[in-house]
Short mmCIF file of N, CA and C in Angstrom, two decimals:
data_model
loop_
_atom_site.label_atom_id
_atom_site.label_comp_id
_atom_site.label_asym_id
_atom_site.label_seq_id
_atom_site.Cartn_x
_atom_site.Cartn_y
_atom_site.Cartn_z
N MET A 7 -18.33 244.53 -63.87
CA MET A 7 -19.59 244.40 -63.19
C MET A 7 -19.94 242.91 -63.12
N ALA A 8 -20.41 242.47 -61.98
CA ALA A 8 -20.74 241.06 -61.77
C ALA A 8 -22.22 240.83 -61.94
N ALA A 9 -22.54 239.67 -62.49
CA ALA A 9 -23.93 239.26 -62.63
C ALA A 9 -24.08 237.89 -61.99
N VAL A 10 -25.21 237.67 -61.30
CA VAL A 10 -25.43 236.40 -60.64
C VAL A 10 -26.48 235.62 -61.43
N THR A 11 -26.10 234.38 -61.82
CA THR A 11 -27.03 233.52 -62.54
C THR A 11 -26.88 232.10 -62.03
N GLY A 12 -27.95 231.48 -61.65
CA GLY A 12 -27.95 230.07 -61.27
C GLY A 12 -26.99 229.74 -60.14
N GLY A 13 -26.81 230.63 -59.16
CA GLY A 13 -25.91 230.34 -58.06
C GLY A 13 -24.47 230.67 -58.36
N PHE A 14 -24.18 231.20 -59.54
CA PHE A 14 -22.83 231.54 -59.91
C PHE A 14 -22.73 233.03 -60.21
N GLU A 15 -21.63 233.63 -59.82
CA GLU A 15 -21.38 235.02 -60.10
C GLU A 15 -20.38 235.09 -61.23
N SER A 16 -20.72 235.80 -62.28
CA SER A 16 -19.85 235.89 -63.43
C SER A 16 -19.33 237.31 -63.56
N SER A 17 -18.06 237.43 -63.86
CA SER A 17 -17.48 238.75 -64.07
C SER A 17 -16.39 238.66 -65.10
N ALA A 18 -16.17 239.72 -65.82
CA ALA A 18 -15.08 239.78 -66.78
C ALA A 18 -13.98 240.61 -66.16
N GLY A 19 -12.80 240.03 -66.05
CA GLY A 19 -11.66 240.73 -65.48
C GLY A 19 -11.09 241.73 -66.47
N SER A 20 -10.14 242.53 -65.99
CA SER A 20 -9.54 243.55 -66.85
C SER A 20 -8.79 242.92 -68.01
N SER A 21 -8.37 241.66 -67.86
CA SER A 21 -7.66 241.01 -68.95
C SER A 21 -8.63 240.37 -69.94
N GLY A 22 -9.94 240.45 -69.66
CA GLY A 22 -10.93 239.89 -70.55
C GLY A 22 -11.26 238.44 -70.26
N ASP A 23 -10.61 237.84 -69.22
CA ASP A 23 -10.89 236.45 -68.87
C ASP A 23 -12.25 236.36 -68.20
N ASP A 24 -13.08 235.44 -68.66
CA ASP A 24 -14.36 235.20 -68.01
C ASP A 24 -14.13 234.24 -66.86
N LYS A 25 -14.61 234.62 -65.69
CA LYS A 25 -14.49 233.76 -64.52
C LYS A 25 -15.87 233.63 -63.90
N THR A 26 -16.19 232.43 -63.47
CA THR A 26 -17.46 232.16 -62.83
C THR A 26 -17.16 231.56 -61.47
N THR A 27 -17.71 232.13 -60.43
CA THR A 27 -17.51 231.64 -59.08
C THR A 27 -18.81 231.03 -58.58
N GLY A 28 -18.74 229.75 -58.19
CA GLY A 28 -19.91 229.06 -57.68
C GLY A 28 -20.19 229.45 -56.24
N SER A 29 -21.38 229.14 -55.77
CA SER A 29 -21.76 229.45 -54.40
C SER A 29 -20.87 228.72 -53.40
N ASP A 30 -20.22 227.63 -53.84
CA ASP A 30 -19.31 226.90 -52.96
C ASP A 30 -17.88 227.42 -53.07
N GLY A 31 -17.66 228.49 -53.85
CA GLY A 31 -16.34 229.08 -53.98
C GLY A 31 -15.51 228.53 -55.12
N SER A 32 -16.00 227.50 -55.84
CA SER A 32 -15.23 226.95 -56.94
C SER A 32 -15.20 227.96 -58.09
N VAL A 33 -14.13 227.93 -58.85
CA VAL A 33 -13.97 228.88 -59.95
C VAL A 33 -13.86 228.12 -61.26
N MET A 34 -14.71 228.49 -62.20
CA MET A 34 -14.64 227.94 -63.55
C MET A 34 -14.17 229.10 -64.42
N THR A 35 -13.05 228.92 -65.11
CA THR A 35 -12.46 230.04 -65.82
C THR A 35 -12.89 230.15 -67.27
N ASN A 36 -13.34 229.08 -67.87
CA ASN A 36 -13.83 229.16 -69.24
C ASN A 36 -14.70 227.95 -69.54
N ASN A 37 -15.23 227.90 -70.75
CA ASN A 37 -16.16 226.83 -71.11
C ASN A 37 -15.49 225.48 -71.29
N LEU A 38 -14.16 225.44 -71.40
CA LEU A 38 -13.46 224.17 -71.55
C LEU A 38 -13.25 223.45 -70.23
N ASP A 39 -13.46 224.13 -69.11
CA ASP A 39 -13.21 223.51 -67.81
C ASP A 39 -13.99 222.23 -67.62
N GLY A 40 -15.25 222.21 -68.01
CA GLY A 40 -16.06 221.01 -67.86
C GLY A 40 -15.50 219.84 -68.64
N VAL A 41 -15.00 220.09 -69.83
CA VAL A 41 -14.40 219.03 -70.64
C VAL A 41 -13.09 218.55 -70.01
N VAL A 42 -12.27 219.49 -69.54
CA VAL A 42 -11.00 219.12 -68.92
C VAL A 42 -11.24 218.29 -67.66
N ILE A 43 -12.21 218.68 -66.84
CA ILE A 43 -12.51 217.91 -65.63
C ILE A 43 -13.03 216.53 -65.99
N LEU A 44 -13.85 216.41 -67.02
CA LEU A 44 -14.33 215.11 -67.48
C LEU A 44 -13.16 214.22 -67.88
N VAL A 45 -12.27 214.75 -68.70
CA VAL A 45 -11.11 213.97 -69.16
C VAL A 45 -10.23 213.59 -67.96
N ALA A 46 -10.03 214.52 -67.03
CA ALA A 46 -9.23 214.23 -65.85
C ALA A 46 -9.85 213.11 -65.02
N ARG A 47 -11.18 213.14 -64.85
CA ARG A 47 -11.86 212.07 -64.11
C ARG A 47 -11.62 210.73 -64.78
N LEU A 48 -11.75 210.69 -66.09
CA LEU A 48 -11.58 209.43 -66.82
C LEU A 48 -10.13 208.93 -66.73
N PHE A 49 -9.16 209.84 -66.87
CA PHE A 49 -7.76 209.44 -66.76
C PHE A 49 -7.44 208.94 -65.35
N LEU A 50 -7.98 209.60 -64.34
CA LEU A 50 -7.69 209.22 -62.96
C LEU A 50 -8.14 207.79 -62.65
N VAL A 51 -9.27 207.39 -63.19
CA VAL A 51 -9.82 206.08 -62.80
C VAL A 51 -9.55 204.96 -63.78
N THR A 52 -8.97 205.24 -64.91
CA THR A 52 -8.72 204.19 -65.90
C THR A 52 -7.94 203.02 -65.31
N LEU A 53 -6.86 203.31 -64.63
CA LEU A 53 -6.03 202.28 -64.01
C LEU A 53 -6.84 201.42 -63.04
N PHE A 54 -7.66 202.08 -62.22
CA PHE A 54 -8.44 201.35 -61.22
C PHE A 54 -9.50 200.47 -61.87
N LEU A 55 -10.16 200.98 -62.91
CA LEU A 55 -11.18 200.18 -63.59
C LEU A 55 -10.58 198.95 -64.26
N ILE A 56 -9.44 199.13 -64.92
CA ILE A 56 -8.79 198.00 -65.60
C ILE A 56 -8.38 196.92 -64.59
N PHE A 57 -7.69 197.34 -63.54
CA PHE A 57 -7.19 196.35 -62.58
C PHE A 57 -8.27 195.85 -61.63
N GLY A 58 -9.30 196.65 -61.39
CA GLY A 58 -10.43 196.16 -60.61
C GLY A 58 -11.16 195.04 -61.34
N TRP A 59 -11.33 195.23 -62.65
CA TRP A 59 -11.96 194.18 -63.46
C TRP A 59 -11.12 192.92 -63.44
N ARG A 60 -9.80 193.09 -63.54
CA ARG A 60 -8.88 191.94 -63.49
C ARG A 60 -8.99 191.22 -62.14
N LYS A 61 -9.06 191.99 -61.06
CA LYS A 61 -9.20 191.39 -59.72
C LYS A 61 -10.50 190.61 -59.60
N LEU A 62 -11.57 191.16 -60.15
CA LEU A 62 -12.86 190.48 -60.09
C LEU A 62 -12.84 189.19 -60.91
N ARG A 63 -12.27 189.25 -62.10
CA ARG A 63 -12.23 188.08 -62.98
C ARG A 63 -11.34 186.97 -62.41
N ASP A 64 -10.29 187.34 -61.68
CA ASP A 64 -9.39 186.36 -61.07
C ASP A 64 -9.42 186.53 -59.55
N TYR A 65 -10.60 186.38 -59.00
CA TYR A 65 -10.80 186.61 -57.57
C TYR A 65 -9.87 185.75 -56.73
N SER A 66 -9.82 184.45 -57.02
CA SER A 66 -8.98 183.55 -56.20
C SER A 66 -7.50 183.91 -56.35
N GLY A 67 -7.09 184.29 -57.54
CA GLY A 67 -5.70 184.73 -57.74
C GLY A 67 -5.39 186.01 -56.98
N THR A 68 -6.37 186.89 -56.91
CA THR A 68 -6.18 188.14 -56.17
C THR A 68 -6.07 187.86 -54.68
N VAL A 69 -6.92 186.96 -54.17
CA VAL A 69 -6.82 186.58 -52.76
C VAL A 69 -5.45 185.96 -52.48
N SER A 70 -5.00 185.09 -53.38
CA SER A 70 -3.68 184.47 -53.22
C SER A 70 -2.57 185.51 -53.19
N GLN A 71 -2.68 186.53 -54.04
CA GLN A 71 -1.69 187.61 -54.05
C GLN A 71 -1.70 188.38 -52.73
N MET A 72 -2.90 188.62 -52.19
CA MET A 72 -3.01 189.32 -50.91
C MET A 72 -2.38 188.49 -49.79
N VAL A 73 -2.56 187.16 -49.84
CA VAL A 73 -1.93 186.27 -48.86
C VAL A 73 -0.42 186.36 -48.99
N GLN A 74 0.07 186.27 -50.23
CA GLN A 74 1.51 186.32 -50.49
C GLN A 74 2.11 187.64 -50.02
N ASP A 75 1.36 188.72 -50.15
CA ASP A 75 1.84 190.04 -49.73
C ASP A 75 1.76 190.24 -48.22
N GLY A 76 1.18 189.26 -47.52
CA GLY A 76 1.12 189.32 -46.07
C GLY A 76 0.05 190.23 -45.51
N LEU A 77 -0.96 190.52 -46.31
CA LEU A 77 -2.04 191.39 -45.82
C LEU A 77 -2.95 190.61 -44.89
N PRO A 78 -3.35 191.23 -43.77
CA PRO A 78 -4.31 190.55 -42.89
C PRO A 78 -5.68 190.50 -43.58
N ALA A 79 -6.44 189.48 -43.31
CA ALA A 79 -7.78 189.31 -43.87
C ALA A 79 -7.77 189.47 -45.39
N PRO A 80 -7.08 188.59 -46.10
CA PRO A 80 -6.93 188.75 -47.55
C PRO A 80 -8.25 188.71 -48.33
N VAL A 81 -9.23 187.98 -47.85
CA VAL A 81 -10.53 187.95 -48.54
C VAL A 81 -11.21 189.31 -48.40
N LEU A 82 -11.18 189.88 -47.20
CA LEU A 82 -11.74 191.21 -46.98
C LEU A 82 -10.96 192.25 -47.79
N ALA A 83 -9.64 192.15 -47.79
CA ALA A 83 -8.82 193.10 -48.56
C ALA A 83 -9.14 193.03 -50.05
N THR A 84 -9.36 191.83 -50.55
CA THR A 84 -9.72 191.66 -51.96
C THR A 84 -11.08 192.27 -52.25
N SER A 85 -12.03 192.04 -51.37
CA SER A 85 -13.37 192.60 -51.55
C SER A 85 -13.35 194.13 -51.52
N ILE A 86 -12.58 194.68 -50.60
CA ILE A 86 -12.45 196.14 -50.54
C ILE A 86 -11.80 196.67 -51.82
N ALA A 87 -10.76 196.01 -52.27
CA ALA A 87 -10.07 196.44 -53.49
C ALA A 87 -11.01 196.43 -54.69
N ILE A 88 -11.77 195.38 -54.84
CA ILE A 88 -12.70 195.28 -55.97
C ILE A 88 -13.78 196.35 -55.86
N PHE A 89 -14.32 196.57 -54.66
CA PHE A 89 -15.35 197.59 -54.48
C PHE A 89 -14.80 198.98 -54.82
N MET A 90 -13.62 199.29 -54.33
CA MET A 90 -13.05 200.62 -54.57
C MET A 90 -12.69 200.80 -56.05
N GLU A 91 -12.17 199.77 -56.66
CA GLU A 91 -11.68 199.90 -58.03
C GLU A 91 -12.77 199.78 -59.09
N LEU A 92 -13.91 199.24 -58.75
CA LEU A 92 -14.99 199.15 -59.74
C LEU A 92 -16.12 200.15 -59.46
N PRO A 93 -17.02 199.92 -58.51
CA PRO A 93 -18.12 200.88 -58.37
C PRO A 93 -17.70 202.28 -57.95
N VAL A 94 -16.73 202.41 -57.04
CA VAL A 94 -16.34 203.76 -56.61
C VAL A 94 -15.62 204.48 -57.75
N SER A 95 -14.72 203.79 -58.44
CA SER A 95 -14.04 204.41 -59.59
C SER A 95 -15.03 204.75 -60.70
N PHE A 96 -15.99 203.88 -60.92
CA PHE A 96 -17.00 204.15 -61.94
C PHE A 96 -17.82 205.39 -61.57
N ALA A 97 -18.11 205.56 -60.28
CA ALA A 97 -18.83 206.75 -59.83
C ALA A 97 -18.03 208.01 -60.15
N VAL A 98 -16.72 207.96 -59.95
CA VAL A 98 -15.87 209.10 -60.32
C VAL A 98 -15.92 209.33 -61.82
N ALA A 99 -15.84 208.26 -62.60
CA ALA A 99 -15.83 208.38 -64.06
C ALA A 99 -17.08 209.09 -64.58
N VAL A 100 -18.23 208.73 -64.04
CA VAL A 100 -19.48 209.33 -64.53
C VAL A 100 -19.86 210.57 -63.74
N GLY A 101 -19.08 210.90 -62.73
CA GLY A 101 -19.33 212.11 -61.97
C GLY A 101 -20.51 211.99 -61.03
N ALA A 102 -20.66 210.84 -60.40
CA ALA A 102 -21.75 210.63 -59.45
C ALA A 102 -21.17 210.60 -58.03
N PHE A 103 -21.69 211.46 -57.17
CA PHE A 103 -21.18 211.54 -55.80
C PHE A 103 -19.66 211.71 -55.82
N THR A 104 -19.21 212.60 -56.67
CA THR A 104 -17.79 212.73 -56.99
C THR A 104 -16.93 213.11 -55.80
N ARG A 105 -17.36 214.09 -55.04
CA ARG A 105 -16.51 214.52 -53.92
C ARG A 105 -16.34 213.41 -52.88
N PRO A 106 -17.41 212.76 -52.40
CA PRO A 106 -17.18 211.67 -51.44
C PRO A 106 -16.42 210.50 -52.07
N SER A 107 -16.66 210.23 -53.34
CA SER A 107 -15.94 209.16 -54.01
C SER A 107 -14.45 209.49 -54.12
N ALA A 108 -14.14 210.75 -54.39
CA ALA A 108 -12.74 211.18 -54.46
C ALA A 108 -12.05 211.00 -53.11
N VAL A 109 -12.75 211.31 -52.03
CA VAL A 109 -12.17 211.12 -50.69
C VAL A 109 -11.92 209.64 -50.44
N LEU A 110 -12.88 208.79 -50.79
CA LEU A 110 -12.69 207.35 -50.64
C LEU A 110 -11.49 206.86 -51.44
N MET A 111 -11.33 207.38 -52.66
CA MET A 111 -10.20 206.97 -53.50
C MET A 111 -8.87 207.47 -52.93
N VAL A 112 -8.87 208.64 -52.32
CA VAL A 112 -7.65 209.13 -51.65
C VAL A 112 -7.25 208.15 -50.54
N LEU A 113 -8.20 207.80 -49.70
CA LEU A 113 -7.92 206.90 -48.58
C LEU A 113 -7.49 205.52 -49.07
N TYR A 114 -8.17 205.01 -50.08
CA TYR A 114 -7.83 203.70 -50.64
C TYR A 114 -6.43 203.72 -51.26
N THR A 115 -6.14 204.72 -52.04
CA THR A 115 -4.84 204.79 -52.72
C THR A 115 -3.71 204.97 -51.70
N LEU A 116 -3.95 205.77 -50.68
CA LEU A 116 -2.95 205.91 -49.61
C LEU A 116 -2.75 204.57 -48.89
N GLY A 117 -3.86 203.89 -48.61
CA GLY A 117 -3.76 202.58 -47.95
C GLY A 117 -3.00 201.56 -48.77
N THR A 118 -3.29 201.51 -50.07
CA THR A 118 -2.56 200.55 -50.91
C THR A 118 -1.09 200.93 -51.02
N SER A 119 -0.80 202.21 -51.01
CA SER A 119 0.61 202.64 -51.07
C SER A 119 1.36 202.17 -49.83
N LEU A 120 0.74 202.35 -48.67
CA LEU A 120 1.41 201.98 -47.42
C LEU A 120 1.45 200.47 -47.21
N ALA A 121 0.50 199.75 -47.78
CA ALA A 121 0.45 198.29 -47.61
C ALA A 121 1.28 197.56 -48.66
N GLU A 122 1.27 198.04 -49.88
CA GLU A 122 1.86 197.29 -50.99
C GLU A 122 3.15 197.87 -51.55
N HIS A 123 3.42 199.14 -51.30
CA HIS A 123 4.57 199.78 -51.96
C HIS A 123 5.54 200.38 -50.95
N ARG A 124 5.85 199.63 -49.93
CA ARG A 124 6.76 200.09 -48.86
C ARG A 124 8.21 199.94 -49.32
N TYR A 125 8.61 200.79 -50.23
CA TYR A 125 9.94 200.70 -50.82
C TYR A 125 11.04 200.87 -49.77
N TRP A 126 10.76 201.56 -48.70
CA TRP A 126 11.76 201.82 -47.67
C TRP A 126 12.09 200.59 -46.84
N THR A 127 11.33 199.50 -47.04
CA THR A 127 11.59 198.28 -46.27
C THR A 127 12.34 197.23 -47.07
N ILE A 128 12.65 197.51 -48.34
CA ILE A 128 13.28 196.50 -49.18
C ILE A 128 14.55 197.05 -49.83
N SER A 129 15.32 196.14 -50.36
CA SER A 129 16.50 196.53 -51.14
C SER A 129 16.56 195.59 -52.33
N GLY A 130 17.43 195.88 -53.24
CA GLY A 130 17.58 195.03 -54.40
C GLY A 130 16.75 195.51 -55.58
N ALA A 131 16.45 194.57 -56.45
CA ALA A 131 15.80 194.88 -57.72
C ALA A 131 14.40 195.48 -57.55
N ASP A 132 13.68 195.07 -56.53
CA ASP A 132 12.31 195.55 -56.33
C ASP A 132 12.23 196.97 -55.76
N TYR A 133 13.33 197.47 -55.24
CA TYR A 133 13.34 198.77 -54.58
C TYR A 133 12.83 199.87 -55.50
N VAL A 134 13.37 199.97 -56.70
CA VAL A 134 13.00 201.05 -57.62
C VAL A 134 11.55 200.90 -58.07
N ASP A 135 11.12 199.67 -58.36
CA ASP A 135 9.73 199.45 -58.78
C ASP A 135 8.75 199.85 -57.69
N LYS A 136 9.03 199.47 -56.45
CA LYS A 136 8.14 199.82 -55.33
C LYS A 136 8.14 201.33 -55.09
N MET A 137 9.32 201.96 -55.20
CA MET A 137 9.40 203.40 -55.00
C MET A 137 8.63 204.14 -56.09
N GLU A 138 8.77 203.68 -57.33
CA GLU A 138 8.04 204.30 -58.44
C GLU A 138 6.54 204.17 -58.23
N ALA A 139 6.08 202.99 -57.84
CA ALA A 139 4.65 202.78 -57.61
C ALA A 139 4.14 203.64 -56.45
N PHE A 140 4.94 203.77 -55.39
CA PHE A 140 4.55 204.58 -54.25
C PHE A 140 4.35 206.04 -54.68
N TYR A 141 5.30 206.60 -55.39
CA TYR A 141 5.19 208.01 -55.78
C TYR A 141 4.17 208.23 -56.89
N LYS A 142 3.96 207.23 -57.72
CA LYS A 142 2.87 207.32 -58.71
C LYS A 142 1.54 207.42 -57.97
N ASN A 143 1.39 206.63 -56.92
CA ASN A 143 0.16 206.69 -56.14
C ASN A 143 -0.01 208.04 -55.45
N LEU A 144 1.08 208.63 -54.97
CA LEU A 144 0.98 209.97 -54.39
C LEU A 144 0.48 210.98 -55.44
N SER A 145 0.94 210.83 -56.66
CA SER A 145 0.46 211.71 -57.73
C SER A 145 -1.02 211.51 -57.99
N ILE A 146 -1.46 210.27 -57.99
CA ILE A 146 -2.88 209.97 -58.17
C ILE A 146 -3.69 210.56 -57.02
N ILE A 147 -3.18 210.45 -55.81
CA ILE A 147 -3.86 211.04 -54.65
C ILE A 147 -4.02 212.55 -54.86
N GLY A 148 -2.98 213.19 -55.38
CA GLY A 148 -3.08 214.62 -55.68
C GLY A 148 -4.19 214.92 -56.66
N GLY A 149 -4.34 214.08 -57.67
CA GLY A 149 -5.43 214.26 -58.63
C GLY A 149 -6.79 214.13 -57.99
N PHE A 150 -6.95 213.15 -57.10
CA PHE A 150 -8.24 212.98 -56.41
C PHE A 150 -8.51 214.15 -55.46
N LEU A 151 -7.49 214.67 -54.82
CA LEU A 151 -7.68 215.83 -53.96
C LEU A 151 -8.14 217.04 -54.77
N LEU A 152 -7.53 217.25 -55.93
CA LEU A 152 -7.98 218.34 -56.80
C LEU A 152 -9.41 218.12 -57.26
N LEU A 153 -9.77 216.88 -57.56
CA LEU A 153 -11.14 216.57 -57.96
C LEU A 153 -12.11 216.87 -56.82
N TYR A 154 -11.70 216.59 -55.61
CA TYR A 154 -12.53 216.92 -54.45
C TYR A 154 -12.79 218.43 -54.40
N ILE A 155 -11.77 219.22 -54.67
CA ILE A 155 -11.90 220.68 -54.62
C ILE A 155 -12.75 221.20 -55.78
N THR A 156 -12.48 220.72 -56.99
CA THR A 156 -13.17 221.26 -58.17
C THR A 156 -14.58 220.73 -58.31
N GLY A 157 -14.83 219.52 -57.83
CA GLY A 157 -16.11 218.87 -58.09
C GLY A 157 -16.07 218.19 -59.45
N ALA A 158 -17.18 217.62 -59.83
CA ALA A 158 -17.24 216.78 -61.03
C ALA A 158 -17.28 217.56 -62.33
N GLY A 159 -17.60 218.83 -62.28
CA GLY A 159 -17.72 219.61 -63.51
C GLY A 159 -19.12 219.48 -64.09
N LYS A 160 -19.34 220.22 -65.18
CA LYS A 160 -20.70 220.27 -65.72
C LYS A 160 -21.10 219.03 -66.51
N TYR A 161 -20.13 218.22 -66.94
CA TYR A 161 -20.46 216.98 -67.65
C TYR A 161 -20.39 215.82 -66.66
N SER A 162 -21.38 215.78 -65.79
CA SER A 162 -21.39 214.77 -64.73
C SER A 162 -22.82 214.51 -64.27
N LEU A 163 -23.00 213.39 -63.63
CA LEU A 163 -24.30 213.11 -63.03
C LEU A 163 -24.57 214.05 -61.86
N ASP A 164 -23.53 214.44 -61.14
CA ASP A 164 -23.71 215.40 -60.05
C ASP A 164 -24.36 216.68 -60.57
N ALA A 165 -23.86 217.20 -61.68
CA ALA A 165 -24.42 218.43 -62.26
C ALA A 165 -25.83 218.17 -62.77
N PHE A 166 -26.06 217.03 -63.41
CA PHE A 166 -27.37 216.69 -63.94
C PHE A 166 -28.41 216.61 -62.82
N TRP A 167 -28.02 215.97 -61.71
CA TRP A 167 -28.92 215.83 -60.58
C TRP A 167 -29.00 217.09 -59.74
N GLY A 168 -28.07 218.01 -59.94
CA GLY A 168 -28.06 219.24 -59.17
C GLY A 168 -27.65 219.05 -57.73
N ILE A 169 -26.87 218.00 -57.45
CA ILE A 169 -26.47 217.75 -56.06
C ILE A 169 -25.14 218.40 -55.69
N ALA A 170 -24.44 218.93 -56.67
CA ALA A 170 -23.17 219.60 -56.39
C ALA A 170 -22.96 220.66 -57.46
N ALA A 171 -22.35 221.74 -57.05
CA ALA A 171 -22.05 222.79 -58.02
C ALA A 171 -21.01 222.27 -59.02
N PRO A 172 -21.21 222.54 -60.31
CA PRO A 172 -20.24 222.07 -61.30
C PRO A 172 -18.97 222.76 -61.17
#
């Protein structure tokens, strides 16, 4: 028998698993889901926060790297990188505007993969490193896509503000 509470329908399956379905169709299977989503959010953005801070602290060095990599508008590219890796990643970490932030991070990570990790255009020693970075980024993109589907979870500012179903 199903019961509806707070926009969620809860039912116990024949196997005894508690499942909660949100009004947006998301499924929370147990009380640990919120903790797992929190940890996943933090793991997903750790890399971006660390290197975003590094880019900010060494702004001129980052611009020089963008020039060396042949990116058009290196100052703009640096500013976009810092914005995506600090405030947008921080928003994901704390679960604020998580779904739109996850979409932005998907686009950013895909863009950096195509701009910086074009392993198919090189040979030699850098080939494996670029290929590894490219596929690592695809894995990160997968994580952000899952975060877009699941939402921020119950331990988030989104849940606190009530702007998205946990």
